[in-house]
């Protein structure tokens, strides 16, 4: 339990809950419960806080106590509230899922929900055969203890080869296998950042990177990306020179969430500027395997590095499967050794079996990744088509790769839209999730990782509530003001 929310505070957070779009046929208690769930889902109402007593909330909302009682009962039934007689009721998520204070929520196992909050594909069909082949390989490892803090050598070699193939000669001792890219980021931060150190990030950026930085108590400065053009070279280099951060965290390939690709010229200038001011660059290459439309990739950022300033991180989650939990760091061999020393205090090593699955998937990379790109291009186009048809006022820059697009809405309604969308079975990641200060309300990240038909259905539902939001606002506007 982290605290208590008073009736008037919750009433303020709940806002226009009774006029929530999409609820036309649902009773008041269900609308109230639904709005509380929406607040929980987007992190505005924290987990583990005590809600006001039923009577207190009823007074604050000027509704009957029975409505609040019924809403709390429904929240208990859906797993959003835990109550103990005499002690009160605390917020929670079903199945004990967590919402990071600055990150995206973790996926809920709600099969009815069209989940556009998570930007990741289902597993490719080749995963099962890779898993079977991995179990055949396992006996080779069983006579050892199974701890490989930098990863099993065959996976490190396979990953090193992918860098070499991209024009960046890399040896296995420059690779450390981690349990996902997020883990790679966390380990690098532990190594390279003392608590309170300053870090430059893009805005918008990947929310769970912000969560990792918050975990290291970083002081964060931002470089704002232009919605249509991405990085503004002079501003980015100026920020590096002025703030001289200890670290900068950048996503140059199909940036999450905007989808932008950093040009080669800027890569070179960023590395030079970072070296000049003593900044280490963490380059997140999560989406590097997923260009579309024949887009040529610029050289890896580390190509321009002569002074071990660049630490690249990447992983299997986006091109292959998030459930595999395989990522890596590419750095200098001494840095990899230092990371391994940090790691023994965290999780020792990654699972051998999963690493073997990764080896088999990488052996089949060309075929798997080619299929993924085709699939993503089809889904992206379906999403773009549905948006153009149903929400023509929204502006989108067509991403040439990756898995997300960043829509500029027709008003600052992203969080309100996300809350209302929950009610019609669509989970959204509103713009403020991707920034630091609650701004970005005019933006919404839309991933194209669901099947095309689901994306079209989701956009239809979003469009319906978008127009309802306006109607609800319009109705409020027209209400005569009472002067007493
Ligand atoms: C930019 C970026 N970095 C890291 C991650 C986390 O990846 P992983 O599942 O490999 O930990 C993601 C996942 O969405 C991402 O978009």
mmCIF file of C-alpha atoms in Angstrom, residues 198-346:
data_model
loop_
_atom_site.group_PDB
_atom_site.id
_atom_site.type_symbol
_atom_site.label_atom_id
_atom_site.label_comp_id
_atom_site.label_asym_id
_atom_site.label_seq_id
_atom_site.Cartn_x
_atom_site.Cartn_y
_atom_site.Cartn_z
ATOM 1 C CA UNK A 198 22.071 13.076 -16.361
ATOM 2 C CA UNK A 199 20.796 11.399 -19.490
ATOM 3 C CA UNK A 200 19.503 12.763 -22.779
ATOM 4 C CA UNK A 201 16.594 10.935 -24.414
ATOM 5 C CA UNK A 202 14.350 11.566 -27.378
ATOM 6 C CA UNK A 203 10.856 12.866 -26.764
ATOM 7 C CA UNK A 204 8.740 10.931 -27.401
ATOM 8 C CA UNK A 205 10.612 7.785 -26.459
ATOM 9 C CA UNK A 206 10.087 4.201 -25.362
ATOM 10 C CA UNK A 207 8.268 4.340 -21.986
ATOM 11 C CA UNK A 208 9.992 1.365 -20.414
ATOM 12 C CA UNK A 209 13.351 3.023 -21.082
ATOM 13 C CA UNK A 210 12.057 5.963 -19.044
ATOM 14 C CA UNK A 211 11.095 3.469 -16.342
ATOM 15 C CA UNK A 212 14.606 1.995 -16.370
ATOM 16 C CA UNK A 213 16.100 5.493 -16.120
ATOM 17 C CA UNK A 214 13.744 6.385 -13.282
ATOM 18 C CA UNK A 215 14.926 3.201 -11.552
ATOM 19 C CA UNK A 216 18.494 4.547 -11.697
ATOM 20 C CA UNK A 217 17.260 7.951 -10.508
ATOM 21 C CA UNK A 218 18.590 9.561 -13.670
ATOM 22 C CA UNK A 219 18.082 13.255 -14.320
ATOM 23 C CA UNK A 220 16.520 13.271 -17.746
ATOM 24 C CA UNK A 221 16.763 15.915 -20.464
ATOM 25 C CA UNK A 222 14.880 15.516 -23.733
ATOM 26 C CA UNK A 223 15.396 16.193 -27.393
ATOM 27 C CA UNK A 224 12.006 16.763 -29.021
ATOM 28 C CA UNK A 225 11.446 14.917 -32.285
ATOM 29 C CA UNK A 226 9.457 16.697 -34.970
ATOM 30 C CA UNK A 227 6.351 14.654 -35.805
ATOM 31 C CA UNK A 228 7.082 14.627 -39.522
ATOM 32 C CA UNK A 229 10.863 14.959 -39.740
ATOM 33 C CA UNK A 230 12.275 13.337 -36.604
ATOM 34 C CA UNK A 231 15.569 14.551 -35.153
ATOM 35 C CA UNK A 232 16.516 18.208 -35.660
ATOM 36 C CA UNK A 233 20.299 17.866 -36.116
ATOM 37 C CA UNK A 234 21.316 21.288 -34.819
ATOM 38 C CA UNK A 235 19.091 21.032 -31.770
ATOM 39 C CA UNK A 236 20.228 17.500 -30.945
ATOM 40 C CA UNK A 237 23.902 18.364 -31.245
ATOM 41 C CA UNK A 238 23.288 21.622 -29.364
ATOM 42 C CA UNK A 239 21.630 19.714 -26.509
ATOM 43 C CA UNK A 240 24.571 17.339 -26.289
ATOM 44 C CA UNK A 241 27.014 20.230 -26.158
ATOM 45 C CA UNK A 242 25.036 22.251 -23.662
ATOM 46 C CA UNK A 243 23.880 19.584 -21.237
ATOM 47 C CA UNK A 244 26.964 17.332 -21.599
ATOM 48 C CA UNK A 245 24.994 14.325 -20.364
ATOM 49 C CA UNK A 246 26.707 11.267 -18.991
ATOM 50 C CA UNK A 247 24.605 9.159 -21.358
ATOM 51 C CA UNK A 248 22.301 9.608 -24.309
ATOM 52 C CA UNK A 249 19.730 6.922 -25.145
ATOM 53 C CA UNK A 250 18.670 6.931 -28.807
ATOM 54 C CA UNK A 251 16.596 4.647 -31.046
ATOM 55 C CA UNK A 252 17.897 5.448 -34.548
ATOM 56 C CA UNK A 253 16.120 2.717 -36.516
ATOM 57 C CA UNK A 254 12.362 3.167 -36.796
ATOM 58 C CA UNK A 255 12.234 4.963 -33.507
ATOM 59 C CA UNK A 256 9.627 3.830 -30.989
ATOM 60 C CA UNK A 257 7.069 5.433 -31.155
ATOM 61 C CA UNK A 258 7.561 7.748 -34.165
ATOM 62 C CA UNK A 259 8.997 5.246 -36.684
ATOM 63 C CA UNK A 260 11.740 7.665 -37.852
ATOM 64 C CA UNK A 261 15.058 6.469 -39.280
ATOM 65 C CA UNK A 262 18.157 8.518 -38.429
ATOM 66 C CA UNK A 263 20.210 9.383 -41.536
ATOM 67 C CA UNK A 264 23.873 8.393 -41.812
ATOM 68 C CA UNK A 265 25.130 11.986 -41.692
ATOM 69 C CA UNK A 266 23.478 12.632 -38.340
ATOM 70 C CA UNK A 267 24.754 9.332 -36.929
ATOM 71 C CA UNK A 268 28.293 10.402 -37.676
ATOM 72 C CA UNK A 269 27.812 13.857 -36.193
ATOM 73 C CA UNK A 270 26.161 12.523 -33.034
ATOM 74 C CA UNK A 271 29.044 10.148 -32.365
ATOM 75 C CA UNK A 272 31.587 12.947 -32.924
ATOM 76 C CA UNK A 273 29.687 15.333 -30.622
ATOM 77 C CA UNK A 274 29.297 12.643 -27.951
ATOM 78 C CA UNK A 275 33.018 12.012 -28.021
ATOM 79 C CA UNK A 276 33.766 15.733 -27.801
ATOM 80 C CA UNK A 277 31.649 16.229 -24.657
ATOM 81 C CA UNK A 278 32.336 12.871 -22.966
ATOM 82 C CA UNK A 279 28.882 11.344 -23.435
ATOM 83 C CA UNK A 280 28.368 7.594 -23.840
ATOM 84 C CA UNK A 281 25.696 6.655 -26.372
ATOM 85 C CA UNK A 282 23.273 3.800 -25.752
ATOM 86 C CA UNK A 283 21.930 2.894 -29.156
ATOM 87 C CA UNK A 284 18.778 0.783 -29.054
ATOM 88 C CA UNK A 285 18.535 -1.200 -32.288
ATOM 89 C CA UNK A 286 15.338 -3.088 -31.454
ATOM 90 C CA UNK A 287 13.799 -2.504 -34.900
ATOM 91 C CA UNK A 288 16.849 -2.687 -37.143
ATOM 92 C CA UNK A 289 15.681 -5.910 -38.828
ATOM 93 C CA UNK A 290 12.377 -4.432 -39.898
ATOM 94 C CA UNK A 291 12.812 -1.953 -42.764
ATOM 95 C CA UNK A 292 10.010 -1.875 -45.343
ATOM 96 C CA UNK A 293 9.378 -0.545 -48.845
ATOM 97 C CA UNK A 294 12.955 -1.415 -49.856
ATOM 98 C CA UNK A 295 14.341 1.189 -47.415
ATOM 99 C CA UNK A 296 18.155 1.110 -47.274
ATOM 100 C CA UNK A 297 19.554 1.115 -43.751
ATOM 101 C CA UNK A 298 22.348 3.574 -42.930
ATOM 102 C CA UNK A 299 25.464 2.059 -41.302
ATOM 103 C CA UNK A 300 25.114 1.135 -37.593
ATOM 104 C CA UNK A 301 25.837 4.096 -35.301
ATOM 105 C CA UNK A 302 28.780 2.164 -33.819
ATOM 106 C CA UNK A 303 30.454 2.243 -37.256
ATOM 107 C CA UNK A 304 31.456 5.844 -36.537
ATOM 108 C CA UNK A 305 32.813 5.066 -33.081
ATOM 109 C CA UNK A 306 36.576 5.160 -32.567
ATOM 110 C CA UNK A 307 36.653 5.561 -28.786
ATOM 111 C CA UNK A 308 34.274 2.955 -27.309
ATOM 112 C CA UNK A 309 31.642 5.629 -26.783
ATOM 113 C CA UNK A 310 28.826 3.598 -28.346
ATOM 114 C CA UNK A 311 27.101 0.724 -26.622
ATOM 115 C CA UNK A 312 24.556 -0.947 -28.910
ATOM 116 C CA UNK A 313 21.675 -2.964 -27.537
ATOM 117 C CA UNK A 314 19.185 -5.124 -29.396
ATOM 118 C CA UNK A 315 17.229 -8.331 -29.230
ATOM 119 C CA UNK A 316 14.899 -10.936 -30.624
ATOM 120 C CA UNK A 317 11.573 -9.493 -29.412
ATOM 121 C CA UNK A 318 10.539 -7.436 -32.423
ATOM 122 C CA UNK A 319 11.609 -9.581 -35.380
ATOM 123 C CA UNK A 320 11.038 -12.922 -33.615
ATOM 124 C CA UNK A 321 9.128 -13.156 -30.335
ATOM 125 C CA UNK A 322 9.003 -11.184 -27.067
ATOM 126 C CA UNK A 323 8.357 -14.356 -25.103
ATOM 127 C CA UNK A 324 11.813 -15.600 -25.923
ATOM 128 C CA UNK A 325 13.432 -12.956 -23.696
ATOM 129 C CA UNK A 326 16.700 -12.838 -25.594
ATOM 130 C CA UNK A 327 18.592 -9.589 -26.103
ATOM 131 C CA UNK A 328 22.191 -8.471 -26.200
ATOM 132 C CA UNK A 329 24.758 -5.751 -25.758
ATOM 133 C CA UNK A 330 27.461 -5.007 -28.316
ATOM 134 C CA UNK A 331 30.358 -3.108 -26.784
ATOM 135 C CA UNK A 332 34.136 -3.361 -26.475
ATOM 136 C CA UNK A 333 35.412 -6.665 -25.056
ATOM 137 C CA UNK A 334 36.521 -5.013 -21.752
ATOM 138 C CA UNK A 335 33.110 -3.361 -21.399
ATOM 139 C CA UNK A 336 31.447 -6.750 -21.905
ATOM 140 C CA UNK A 337 33.601 -8.177 -19.111
ATOM 141 C CA UNK A 338 32.603 -5.314 -16.827
ATOM 142 C CA UNK A 339 28.935 -5.874 -17.681
ATOM 143 C CA UNK A 340 29.310 -9.571 -16.824
ATOM 144 C CA UNK A 341 30.693 -8.563 -13.435
ATOM 145 C CA UNK A 342 27.656 -6.325 -12.854
ATOM 146 C CA UNK A 343 25.361 -9.085 -13.993
ATOM 147 C CA UNK A 344 26.377 -11.604 -11.365
ATOM 148 C CA UNK A 345 24.702 -9.320 -8.851
ATOM 149 C CA UNK A 346 21.488 -9.331 -10.867
#
